[in-house]
C-alpha angles and dihedrals in degrees: 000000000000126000112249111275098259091200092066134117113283097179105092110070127175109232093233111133120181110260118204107272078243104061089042090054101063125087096015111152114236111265090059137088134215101243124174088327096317146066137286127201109206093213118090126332127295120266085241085053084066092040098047081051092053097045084051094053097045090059091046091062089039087054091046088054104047081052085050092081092047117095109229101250094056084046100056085044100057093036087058079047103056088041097060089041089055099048092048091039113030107172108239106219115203121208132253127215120317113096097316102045107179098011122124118256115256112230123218098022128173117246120159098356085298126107117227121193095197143027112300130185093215112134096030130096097200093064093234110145122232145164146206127257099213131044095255103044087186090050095051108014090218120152143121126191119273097219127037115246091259088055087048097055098039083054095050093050089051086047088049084048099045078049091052091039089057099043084053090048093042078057101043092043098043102046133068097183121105094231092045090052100044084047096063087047085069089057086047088051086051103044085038082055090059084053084254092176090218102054101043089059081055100041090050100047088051079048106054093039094038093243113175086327126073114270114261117161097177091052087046090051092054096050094044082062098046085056095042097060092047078060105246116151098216084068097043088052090043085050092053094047091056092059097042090064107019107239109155098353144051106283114257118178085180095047091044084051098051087046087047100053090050091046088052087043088054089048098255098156091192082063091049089046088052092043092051094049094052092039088048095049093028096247106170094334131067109264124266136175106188090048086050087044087057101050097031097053082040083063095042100054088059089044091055093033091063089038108122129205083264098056109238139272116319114257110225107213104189127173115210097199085056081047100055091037091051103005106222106359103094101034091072092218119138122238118252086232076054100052093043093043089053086040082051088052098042089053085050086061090257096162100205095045096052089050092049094055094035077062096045089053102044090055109026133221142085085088105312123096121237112270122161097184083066091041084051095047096051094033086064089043090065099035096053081055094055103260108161092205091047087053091054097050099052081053082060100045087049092049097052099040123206148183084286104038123038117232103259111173083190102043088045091052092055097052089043083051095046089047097040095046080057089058092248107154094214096063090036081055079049107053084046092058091045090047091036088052109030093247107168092330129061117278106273115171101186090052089049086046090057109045086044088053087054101044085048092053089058081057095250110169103225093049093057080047095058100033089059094044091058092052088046094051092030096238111162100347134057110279108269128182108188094037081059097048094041081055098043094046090051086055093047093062086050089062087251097165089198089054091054090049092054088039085052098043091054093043086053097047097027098234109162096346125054110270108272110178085174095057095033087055089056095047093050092046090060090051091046092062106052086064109117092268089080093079094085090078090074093042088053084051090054102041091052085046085051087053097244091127086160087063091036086061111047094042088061098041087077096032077057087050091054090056115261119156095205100045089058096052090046091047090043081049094053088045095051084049099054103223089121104099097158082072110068117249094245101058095034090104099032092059094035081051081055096051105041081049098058085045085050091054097055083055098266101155103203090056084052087057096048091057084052096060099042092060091042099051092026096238111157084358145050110272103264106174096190091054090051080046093044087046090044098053090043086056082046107053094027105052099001098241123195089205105054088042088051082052091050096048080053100049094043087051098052099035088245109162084329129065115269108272119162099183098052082046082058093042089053094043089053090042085059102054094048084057098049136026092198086063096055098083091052089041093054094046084046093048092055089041082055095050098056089051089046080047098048090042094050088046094050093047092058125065104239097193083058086055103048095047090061092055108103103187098187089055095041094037108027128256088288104051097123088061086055100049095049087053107058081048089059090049088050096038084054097045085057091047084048094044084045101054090044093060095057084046091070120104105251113254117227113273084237089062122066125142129255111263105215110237104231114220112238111246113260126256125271105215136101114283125248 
């Protein structure tokens, strides 16, 4: 068990103080026993009893969470560990007070026909522990308390705020509703108050992103330190975090690394995922690939570890610069009319509409929250309709079990069958993994073999997975490097996050394939972030929809840290745009120039761009022209940008950062409009802007007067070339006299009636974009 929190409160104090064995034993009804210097009433058990048994079976959980993040092996090893350390170094407790002050406790001792090895609180009402001092307690009526009063209190208001802490969380857990969370957030408050650890992790994160409490960095911050210095890893990578980006306090790259180490050293996987990416980009360290391979594959284990049959939960990945250019088309997300238009045909019997949202809501995303009561109830729908994959999904579901569904190995195995003998690769997947597993039939590896062979033919996900994990671990068939990466690989392209780990695990110790940490770093860091903390993603997009840009901001600031992508190129987005007031005005585009740089960096071609412009236009940085030059070729020969051509054409045409050259200009402007069909429109109207400067140019270069001089008309034109020439004016003259009349001619319209005149659009400009 843990050792009382010493930073605690000490001001509250029971006034129990220890009385002589002799003067508690007088005047005791009958029914009741002397025990440890207070009675004990034989019938039923103490309400401290209940308390003590509750205070045992919260630090259990809190011991099984905190083993959670350890892989197995490293747990065996450390539970072997703290075994032999207890049998060679078993703590000798002294009592205090009571009939035997100063002598040592007794383990195991004999109270109530039941034997304790260590201090217990049973038979008193005021919760204090205590112990015997001899082997038979009734014989001798020998014990002492095992804390002093100060230790007691200070147990029991730790006990009052872990009670506090779990109402909050049953709250919080239970309930789906804004005020009801909020609400539990008040429990949180309260139990964070009595320097419960726990809640004040909670309270502090709320704190920082403005979830369900009112943003306060400085209040977080001070929190974050408080927890630091208790040791807790949540708050040493907070802490980090706060210095990394300089919210609420001076930035500081050596002291973030500093909170962030600790935070990895305490088994915060969020601190190894930070340390790999900037081991692995060289962000205030030197690079390394091997350091970003250990904490990467640290956090990875943990990722595939919690991967269920059904994969996961989806991971939105949506780019506000793409939302506000074409507003929901590249988010993904469906459209609440959508959603309600696909649940009206589902409730018409419309098969395929009532299996795509039983999907969407099994695994969440694309707008609509996880829910596996609604998956189930249009899953059966389907099914009850004759729908193969339907079928297979409620196998799944089966198979898996949930809050919803009960695990049934049989039930799951009928609908597998049903869906399998339809030729649905799902339930074929499915019949592999029973048959694979022993779930509900006996163990059988050829037939395994065979319904994942032909799961993996239709081309399912999960059937190239297995297939390719029995040739990798040699189960069924004979071991077969090259057959498992071929599968994994074909996985892999499906989005399977299991297939990447295993990708990942043969790339970082060459088997089968020759050692690749580079590759075996990528492919980590995929799997890294599809972990659950990938959900906040979704949180920072609301929260900027909502029009809480401050919280969006922040919330994607240490997404960014972790390594997103996405989430440095929205947080570099929220910056440009300046919404962000929590960030002073003057480091808004320093800080936005950081974080398109790191997207930049993982290939991402709008953040190129953008370097290109801060150093064209000189926000966040001095104008350099050759540096904007140096960003916009990269996003042109890397991932062949319009954009950046159509820049370059610019820059070549006006001598910017380059020497003058007209006809590479030209070169760069044509180049663009073969990339893009959108660019053709500015690239025509920049192409005739550049003729009449080639034009001028050519005119100026030459002498006029000279060429005119040379001309000799009657030789070029003939003797009569004045009477020519007067005679094409009269024509034209006579043509303007005829249009003229005509016009007169036409019937008068109405003064009501005149035709709509079409507003032209004014051409684009042709610079450079900000």
């Amino acid at each position: 068990t843990s050792l009382p929190d010493e930073e605690g409160n000490q001001d509250e104090s029971l006034e129990s103080k220890t009385l002589s064995a002799e003067d508690q034993v007088k005047d005791h009804s009958t029914g009741t026993r002397v025990v440890a210097g207070q009675i004990f009433l034989e019938s039923g058990k103490s309400d401290s009893q209940l308390e003590d048994e509750e205070n045992f079976h919260s630090q259990e959980e809190e011991k099984e969470n905190s083993l959670e993040e350890l892989n197995s092996l490293e747990i065996s090893n450390l539970l072997n560990k703290d075994l032999e350390e207890a049998e060679i170094q078993s703590p000798v407790l002294t009592a205090i007070g009571g009939t035997a002050d100063g002598e040592p406790c007794h383990f195991p001792f004999l109270f109530m026909e039941k034997e304790y090895a260590e201090c217990t609180a049973d038979g008193r009402e005021d919760g204090r522990l205590w112990c015997a001092t001899t082997y038979d307690y009734k014989q001798d009526q020998k014990w002492g308390f095992c804390e002093t009063e100060e230790q007691s209190n200070k147990r029991r208001q730790m006990q009052e705020a872990e009670d506090v802490y779990q109402t909050g969380m049953k709250i919080l857990n239970e309930s789906s509703k804004k005020a009801q969370k909020k609400e539990a957030y008040q429990y949180l408050l309260k139990a964070a108050d009595m320097n419960h650890t726990k809640a004040m992790e909670k309270v502090s994160y709320a704190l920082l992103f403005g979830d369900y409490l009112k943003q306060n960095i400085q209040s977080s911050k001070e929190l974050f330190e408080k927890l630091t210095e208790e040791g807790s890893p949540k708050g040493q990578m907070a802490l980090g975090f706060l210095y990394a980006s300089g919210l609420g306090v001076n930035s500081s790259q050596a002291k973030a690394l500093v909170y962030y180490t600790f935070g990895a050293l305490g088994g915060n996987l969020i601190a190894h995922m930070i340390l790999g990416y900037r081991y692995w980009a060289g962000i205030g360290v030197l690079q390394s690939c091997e350091s970003a391979l250990t904490h990467y594959r640290l956090v990875a284990n943990h990722v595939a570890s919690d991967i269920s049959l059904t994969g996961g939960t989806v991971v939105q990945r949506i780019r506000l610069a793409d939302e506000v250019e074409n507003p929901g088309m590249a988010s993904g997300m469906l459209e609440e009319d959508l959603i309600q238009y696909y649940q009206f045909l589902a409730e018409k019997g419309d098969v395929q509409a009532q299996v795509g949202l039983g999907q969407l809501h099994l695994h969440g995303g694309r707008g609509v929250e996880q829910n596996h009561q609604r998956a189930f109830e249009y899953f059966n729908q389907a099914a009850n309709a004759g729908n193969s994959h339907a079928m297979a999904f409620l196998g799944k579901m089966y198979s898996e079990g949930s809050d919803v569904v009960p695990q049934s190995n049989e039930t799951a195995l009928q609908y597998f069958k049903k869906a399998a003998d339809m030729g649905n690769p799902v339930g074929q997947s499915g019949l592999g993994m029973a048959y694979l597993y022993g779930r509900g039939v006996p163990v059988n590896y050829e037939l395994a073999l065979k319904y994942f062979q032909k799961a993996a033919e239709q081309g399912w996900v999960d059937g190239q997975l297995q297939l390719g994990s029995m040739y990798y671990n040699g189960i069924g068939v004979k071991r077969d490097y090259k057959q498992a990466l071929k599968y994994f690989n074909l996985a892999s392209q499906g989005g399977h996050i299991l297939a990447f780990y295993n990708l990942a695990q043969m790339h970082a110790t060459g088997t089968g394939v020759m050692r690749s940490c580079h590759t075996a770093v990528e492919l980590f860091k995929n799997v890294c972030e599809r972990g659950r903390w990938s959900e906040r993603l979704m949180t920072a997009y609301n929260s900027y929809k909502d029009g809480d840009s401050n919280s969006a901001v922040v919330q994607y600031l240490l997404l960014a840290e972790q390594g997103y992508e996405v989430a440095q190129s929205n947080a570099a987005f929220i910056l440009d745009q300046k919404e962000a007031s929590i960030v002073g005005e003057n480091e808004t585009y320093p800080r936005a120039l950081l974080h398109w740089n790191r997207a930049a960096s993982q290939g991402y071609t709008v953040a190129r761009i953008k370097l290109g412009d801060y150093h064209f236009y000189g926000f966040g940085t001095d104008v350099d022209y050759e540096t904007a030059f140096i960003h916009y070729r990269l996003a042109s020969e890397q991932q062949h940008s319009a954009q950046a051509m159509f820049n370059l054409g610019y820059m070549h045409e006006k001598g910017l950062g380059i020497k003058q050259d007209i006809h590479l200009a030209k070169r760069f402007y044509d180049m663009a409009a073969e990339a893009s069909p959108d660019a053709q429109v500015p690239v025509f109207l920049a192409l005739c802007k550049l003729g009449v400067i080639y034009s001028l140019q050519y005119v100026r270069e030459i002498n006029i007067r000279e060429v005119f001089s040379h001309i000799d008309m009657d030789q070029l034109l003939g003797p009569e070339w004045d009477l020519y020439l007067m005679t094409i004016i009269a024509l034209l003259l006579g043509t303007i006299i005829a249009y003229r009349q005509r016009q007169h001619q036409a019937i008068p319209r109405p003064a009501g009636l005149r035709p709509a005149v079409p507003q032209q659009e004014p051409p684009p400009e042709h610079q450079p974009p900000q």
